[in-house]
Amino acid sequence: MKRCISLAVFLGLLVTIPFQSTSASSNIEPAPPGYDTYRDDIAHGEMETVTYYSGTVGTERKAMVYTPPGYSKKKKYNVLYLLHGIGGDEKEWYEQMNPHHILDNLYAENKLEPMIVVFPNGRAMKNDRPEGNIFDPEKIAAFETFEYDLLNDLIPAIESRYPVWKNRHHRALAGLSMGGGQALNFGLKHLDTFSYVGGFSSAPNTKSPEVLITNPQKVTQRLKVLWLSSGDADNLTPISENFHHYLTDKKIPHIWYLDEGGHVPSVWSSGLFHFSQLLFKK
Ligand code: FER
């Protein structure tokens, strides 16, 4: 009897801790009130803009970087690369989702491993501003080209300027909408570069899982977290849901979180809140 009770407690613990499962993980609690607002009683990280030369595009390009409270060149950090949507640029996360408040608040509660967060511009073309027709095929193509900017230009630039670990165990890639599609497309293709991949409200640029996953066993072995979330009132949600069904079918561990809301910033702030807490845990 005693053994039954401890087994029940053990199983109970298993279902309340979000972990990579092959089934729907709707046991994730919504982010608490105030999680994305400024608190004046805690330490704060810093946001800065960096410029790097992109051989891929042939221009200087910009990215924003968040360094956490207590940041020091004497320490070593993990890196999360966090990508924007079709109408955004490197400032979109900072201007619309309050990532600095979300992360500061989580550090204050000891819920994050030390990481810097890089907010790139994922439209890899000479004029990378979200101007004119943001659905222009040339602009959509630039979101694909960004794969090479990220791997060959931006990551080396970040790794030469910041005190960060330089291997896949310490790199994560996530994004919202177009950026979610990019994170899944590039992350699943480059398992030697990233161990954590997250797609929030991933857009129609997401390649099909049949194309992205040629070796389910390798994906399972390499990725520590594969996260998919989307809003219950977003008409792009079937893209993530289908991906989730494929992963479930192939028994590839992942987290699927059907969040509340449409194709809106609150779902992406919530995505960052949940996903960031799963990163770089031993
Ligand atoms: C599309 C609908 C939405 C599409 C992209 C999006 C490439 C992206 C939305 C976003 O990034 O918010 O048909 O095609």
Short mmCIF file of C-alpha atoms and ligand atoms in Angstrom, two decimals:
data_model
loop_
_atom_site.label_atom_id
_atom_site.label_comp_id
_atom_site.label_asym_id
_atom_site.label_seq_id
_atom_site.Cartn_x
_atom_site.Cartn_y
_atom_site.Cartn_z
CA MET A 1 0.00 0.00 0.00
CA LYS A 2 2.78 2.41 1.00
CA ARG A 3 4.51 1.61 -2.28
CA CYS A 4 1.29 2.40 -4.17
CA ILE A 5 1.07 5.79 -2.50
CA SER A 6 4.66 6.73 -3.28
CA LEU A 7 4.17 5.59 -6.88
CA ALA A 8 1.06 7.76 -7.08
CA VAL A 9 3.00 10.74 -5.67
CA PHE A 10 5.79 10.09 -8.16
CA LEU A 11 3.36 9.89 -11.09
CA GLY A 12 1.56 12.98 -9.80
CA LEU A 13 4.86 14.88 -9.82
CA LEU A 14 5.56 13.72 -13.35
CA VAL A 15 2.34 15.13 -14.73
CA THR A 16 2.64 18.50 -13.02
CA ILE A 17 6.18 19.29 -14.20
CA PRO A 18 6.22 20.36 -17.87
CA PHE A 19 8.50 17.88 -19.61
CA GLN A 20 9.08 16.68 -23.11
CA SER A 21 6.27 14.28 -23.74
CA THR A 22 4.95 12.64 -26.87
CA SER A 23 1.42 13.74 -26.09
CA ALA A 24 -0.36 17.06 -25.58
CA SER A 25 1.07 18.97 -22.61
CA SER A 26 -1.93 21.05 -21.67
CA ASN A 27 -0.81 20.85 -18.01
CA ILE A 28 1.11 24.11 -18.44
CA GLU A 29 -0.29 26.87 -16.25
CA PRO A 30 -0.90 30.27 -17.85
CA ALA A 31 1.77 32.89 -17.05
CA PRO A 32 0.92 34.71 -13.78
CA PRO A 33 -0.43 38.30 -13.76
CA GLY A 34 2.34 40.90 -14.03
CA TYR A 35 4.89 38.48 -15.49
CA ASP A 36 5.64 40.87 -18.38
CA THR A 37 5.56 44.20 -16.55
CA TYR A 38 8.36 46.24 -15.00
CA ARG A 39 9.16 45.74 -11.32
CA ASP A 40 11.23 48.38 -9.55
CA ASP A 41 12.23 46.14 -6.64
CA ILE A 42 14.47 43.81 -8.65
CA ALA A 43 17.69 43.92 -10.68
CA HIS A 44 17.41 44.61 -14.40
CA GLY A 45 19.26 43.41 -17.44
CA GLU A 46 20.25 45.62 -20.34
CA MET A 47 19.22 45.92 -23.96
CA GLU A 48 21.68 47.08 -26.57
CA THR A 49 21.94 47.14 -30.35
CA VAL A 50 24.90 45.52 -32.08
CA THR A 51 26.02 45.87 -35.68
CA TYR A 52 27.77 43.08 -37.56
CA TYR A 53 28.97 42.62 -41.10
CA SER A 54 26.97 40.04 -43.02
CA GLY A 55 28.86 38.35 -45.83
CA THR A 56 25.55 36.70 -46.75
CA VAL A 57 23.82 40.01 -47.46
CA GLY A 58 26.89 42.17 -48.14
CA THR A 59 25.89 44.87 -45.66
CA GLU A 60 26.19 45.85 -42.02
CA ARG A 61 23.17 44.48 -40.14
CA LYS A 62 21.65 45.13 -36.71
CA ALA A 63 20.54 42.88 -33.88
CA MET A 64 19.39 43.67 -30.35
CA VAL A 65 20.94 41.87 -27.40
CA TYR A 66 19.61 41.42 -23.85
CA THR A 67 22.23 40.80 -21.19
CA PRO A 68 20.87 39.58 -17.83
CA PRO A 69 21.13 41.25 -14.40
CA GLY A 70 24.67 40.86 -13.02
CA TYR A 71 26.10 40.34 -16.51
CA SER A 72 29.88 40.05 -16.43
CA LYS A 73 32.55 39.30 -19.02
CA LYS A 74 34.09 37.03 -16.40
CA LYS A 75 31.11 34.65 -16.63
CA LYS A 76 30.01 32.35 -19.48
CA TYR A 77 26.54 32.47 -20.93
CA ASN A 78 24.12 30.43 -22.99
CA VAL A 79 22.48 32.13 -25.98
CA LEU A 80 18.88 32.20 -27.13
CA TYR A 81 18.33 33.56 -30.66
CA LEU A 82 14.76 34.90 -30.76
CA LEU A 83 13.18 35.72 -34.12
CA HIS A 84 10.44 38.19 -35.13
CA GLY A 85 7.41 37.96 -37.43
CA ILE A 86 6.64 39.05 -40.98
CA GLY A 87 5.91 42.70 -40.07
CA GLY A 88 8.78 43.08 -37.65
CA ASP A 89 12.50 43.63 -37.43
CA GLU A 90 15.17 43.31 -34.72
CA LYS A 91 13.18 45.72 -32.50
CA GLU A 92 9.83 43.89 -32.65
CA TRP A 93 10.27 41.72 -29.57
CA TYR A 94 11.58 44.64 -27.51
CA GLU A 95 8.83 47.03 -28.61
CA GLN A 96 5.87 44.67 -28.41
CA MET A 97 6.50 41.70 -26.10
CA ASN A 98 8.46 43.15 -23.14
CA PRO A 99 11.07 40.37 -23.21
CA HIS A 100 13.37 42.36 -20.88
CA HIS A 101 10.65 42.56 -18.20
CA ILE A 102 9.71 38.88 -18.62
CA LEU A 103 13.33 37.78 -18.26
CA ASP A 104 14.20 40.21 -15.43
CA ASN A 105 11.19 38.95 -13.47
CA LEU A 106 12.14 35.31 -14.03
CA TYR A 107 15.77 35.93 -12.96
CA ALA A 108 14.47 37.59 -9.79
CA GLU A 109 12.69 34.33 -8.98
CA ASN A 110 15.72 32.22 -9.85
CA LYS A 111 13.89 30.51 -12.67
CA LEU A 112 16.38 31.01 -15.50
CA GLU A 113 19.82 29.72 -16.35
CA PRO A 114 22.22 32.53 -17.30
CA MET A 115 21.65 33.41 -20.94
CA ILE A 116 21.93 36.32 -23.27
CA VAL A 117 19.12 36.75 -25.77
CA VAL A 118 19.83 37.90 -29.30
CA PHE A 119 17.05 39.49 -31.35
CA PRO A 120 18.19 39.35 -34.98
CA ASN A 121 16.66 40.87 -38.08
CA GLY A 122 15.42 37.75 -39.88
CA ARG A 123 14.82 39.44 -43.24
CA ALA A 124 18.25 38.90 -44.77
CA MET A 125 18.32 41.46 -47.61
CA LYS A 126 19.91 44.87 -48.16
CA ASN A 127 16.78 46.84 -47.21
CA ASP A 128 15.65 44.74 -44.27
CA ARG A 129 13.08 47.20 -42.92
CA PRO A 130 9.42 46.06 -42.76
CA GLU A 131 8.35 48.60 -45.38
CA GLY A 132 5.98 48.44 -48.35
CA ASN A 133 4.41 45.06 -49.10
CA ILE A 134 5.69 42.84 -46.31
CA PHE A 135 4.41 39.79 -48.27
CA ASP A 136 6.56 40.67 -51.33
CA PRO A 137 8.10 37.35 -52.55
CA GLU A 138 11.57 38.90 -52.38
CA LYS A 139 11.01 39.71 -48.69
CA ILE A 140 9.59 36.23 -47.97
CA ALA A 141 12.68 34.74 -49.67
CA ALA A 142 14.90 36.87 -47.42
CA PHE A 143 13.45 35.05 -44.39
CA GLU A 144 14.87 31.85 -45.94
CA THR A 145 18.24 33.44 -46.74
CA PHE A 146 18.54 34.35 -43.06
CA GLU A 147 19.58 30.73 -42.36
CA TYR A 148 23.04 31.59 -43.78
CA ASP A 149 23.28 35.01 -42.14
CA LEU A 150 22.48 33.43 -38.78
CA LEU A 151 24.91 30.52 -39.08
CA ASN A 152 27.78 32.19 -40.93
CA ASP A 153 27.63 35.83 -39.84
CA LEU A 154 25.56 36.55 -36.74
CA ILE A 155 26.46 33.59 -34.52
CA PRO A 156 30.22 34.06 -35.11
CA ALA A 157 29.85 37.82 -34.42
CA ILE A 158 28.00 37.19 -31.13
CA GLU A 159 30.49 34.50 -30.12
CA SER A 160 33.43 36.81 -30.76
CA ARG A 161 31.99 39.71 -28.73
CA TYR A 162 30.17 38.13 -25.79
CA PRO A 163 31.42 35.66 -23.18
CA VAL A 164 29.30 32.74 -24.38
CA TRP A 165 29.63 28.97 -24.72
CA LYS A 166 30.22 28.04 -28.35
CA ASN A 167 28.54 24.71 -28.85
CA ARG A 168 25.07 23.31 -29.47
CA HIS A 169 24.44 22.48 -25.80
CA HIS A 170 24.35 26.20 -25.10
CA ARG A 171 22.39 27.51 -28.10
CA ALA A 172 18.61 27.84 -28.47
CA LEU A 173 16.57 29.08 -31.43
CA ALA A 174 12.97 30.25 -31.22
CA GLY A 175 10.66 32.72 -32.87
CA LEU A 176 7.17 33.97 -33.47
CA SER A 177 5.14 33.33 -36.63
CA MET A 178 7.56 33.75 -39.61
CA GLY A 179 10.29 33.48 -36.96
CA GLY A 180 8.66 30.33 -35.56
CA GLY A 181 8.79 28.82 -39.05
CA GLN A 182 12.44 29.87 -39.35
CA ALA A 183 13.26 28.37 -35.93
CA LEU A 184 11.71 25.01 -36.86
CA ASN A 185 13.18 25.01 -40.39
CA PHE A 186 16.72 25.95 -39.35
CA GLY A 187 16.76 24.32 -35.91
CA LEU A 188 15.68 20.88 -37.11
CA LYS A 189 18.10 21.09 -40.06
CA HIS A 190 21.05 22.13 -37.91
CA LEU A 191 21.00 19.75 -34.98
CA ASP A 192 24.77 20.26 -34.63
CA THR A 193 24.17 23.94 -33.86
CA PHE A 194 21.09 24.03 -31.60
CA SER A 195 19.79 21.82 -28.77
CA TYR A 196 16.63 23.84 -28.00
CA VAL A 197 14.08 24.83 -30.64
CA GLY A 198 10.78 26.67 -30.19
CA GLY A 199 8.06 27.77 -32.59
CA PHE A 200 5.40 30.23 -31.36
CA SER A 201 2.38 30.58 -33.70
CA SER A 202 4.49 29.28 -36.57
CA ALA A 203 3.52 30.64 -40.01
CA PRO A 204 3.02 29.00 -43.44
CA ASN A 205 6.78 29.32 -44.11
CA THR A 206 7.16 26.30 -41.77
CA LYS A 207 8.36 23.36 -43.85
CA SER A 208 6.42 20.15 -43.39
CA PRO A 209 7.71 17.84 -40.66
CA GLU A 210 8.19 15.11 -43.31
CA VAL A 211 10.75 17.36 -45.00
CA LEU A 212 12.41 18.63 -41.81
CA ILE A 213 12.63 15.34 -39.96
CA THR A 214 14.49 12.72 -41.95
CA ASN A 215 15.88 10.95 -38.90
CA PRO A 216 13.44 10.93 -35.93
CA GLN A 217 15.95 9.13 -33.72
CA LYS A 218 18.57 11.81 -34.26
CA VAL A 219 16.07 14.57 -33.47
CA THR A 220 15.14 12.74 -30.26
CA GLN A 221 18.79 12.29 -29.27
CA ARG A 222 19.96 15.78 -30.10
CA LEU A 223 17.15 18.13 -29.06
CA LYS A 224 16.69 18.73 -25.35
CA VAL A 225 13.53 20.78 -25.89
CA LEU A 226 11.31 20.99 -28.95
CA TRP A 227 8.49 23.43 -28.19
CA LEU A 228 5.39 24.32 -30.20
CA SER A 229 2.70 26.74 -29.06
CA SER A 230 -0.05 28.72 -30.71
CA GLY A 231 -3.24 30.56 -29.76
CA ASP A 232 -6.62 28.86 -29.72
CA ALA A 233 -8.09 31.74 -31.79
CA ASP A 234 -5.28 31.91 -34.38
CA ASN A 235 -6.10 30.56 -37.83
CA LEU A 236 -2.44 29.56 -38.25
CA THR A 237 -2.69 27.13 -35.31
CA PRO A 238 -3.32 24.05 -37.53
CA ILE A 239 0.28 24.41 -38.77
CA SER A 240 1.60 23.82 -35.24
CA GLU A 241 -1.07 21.25 -34.44
CA ASN A 242 -0.21 19.18 -37.53
CA PHE A 243 3.45 19.36 -36.58
CA HIS A 244 2.54 18.16 -33.09
CA HIS A 245 0.54 15.25 -34.50
CA TYR A 246 3.45 14.21 -36.71
CA LEU A 247 5.89 14.35 -33.78
CA THR A 248 3.46 12.35 -31.63
CA ASP A 249 3.13 9.75 -34.41
CA LYS A 250 6.89 9.40 -34.69
CA LYS A 251 7.24 9.36 -30.89
CA ILE A 252 9.53 12.39 -30.93
CA PRO A 253 9.47 14.08 -27.50
CA HIS A 254 8.18 17.63 -27.65
CA ILE A 255 5.93 20.09 -25.87
CA TRP A 256 2.71 21.30 -27.46
CA TYR A 257 0.96 24.19 -25.72
CA LEU A 258 -2.36 25.46 -27.03
CA ASP A 259 -2.36 28.94 -25.53
CA GLU A 260 -5.26 31.34 -25.17
CA GLY A 261 -5.63 34.05 -27.84
CA GLY A 262 -5.17 34.88 -31.50
CA HIS A 263 -2.13 35.81 -33.58
CA VAL A 264 -1.15 38.37 -30.95
CA PRO A 265 1.78 39.57 -28.81
CA SER A 266 0.33 38.12 -25.58
CA VAL A 267 0.78 34.58 -26.98
CA TRP A 268 4.41 35.34 -27.85
CA SER A 269 5.20 36.90 -24.45
CA SER A 270 3.64 33.82 -22.89
CA GLY A 271 5.69 31.61 -25.21
CA LEU A 272 8.91 33.29 -24.07
CA PHE A 273 7.86 33.05 -20.40
CA HIS A 274 7.35 29.27 -20.65
CA PHE A 275 10.04 28.32 -23.15
CA SER A 276 12.85 30.32 -21.49
CA GLN A 277 12.36 28.41 -18.22
CA LEU A 278 13.04 25.10 -19.98
CA LEU A 279 16.37 26.22 -21.42
CA PHE A 280 19.85 25.10 -20.51
CA LYS A 281 18.78 23.10 -17.45
CA LYS A 282 21.31 20.43 -16.52
C1 FER B 1 0.98 33.77 -44.51
C2 FER B 1 0.29 34.24 -43.40
C3 FER B 1 1.01 34.77 -42.32
C4 FER B 1 2.38 33.85 -44.55
C5 FER B 1 3.07 34.38 -43.47
C6 FER B 1 2.38 34.84 -42.37
C7 FER B 1 4.38 33.39 -45.74
C8 FER B 1 3.18 35.39 -41.27
C9 FER B 1 2.66 36.05 -40.23
C10 FER B 1 3.53 36.63 -39.18
O1 FER B 1 4.77 36.51 -39.24
O2 FER B 1 2.98 37.22 -38.25
O3 FER B 1 0.32 33.26 -45.57
O4 FER B 1 2.98 33.39 -45.67
#
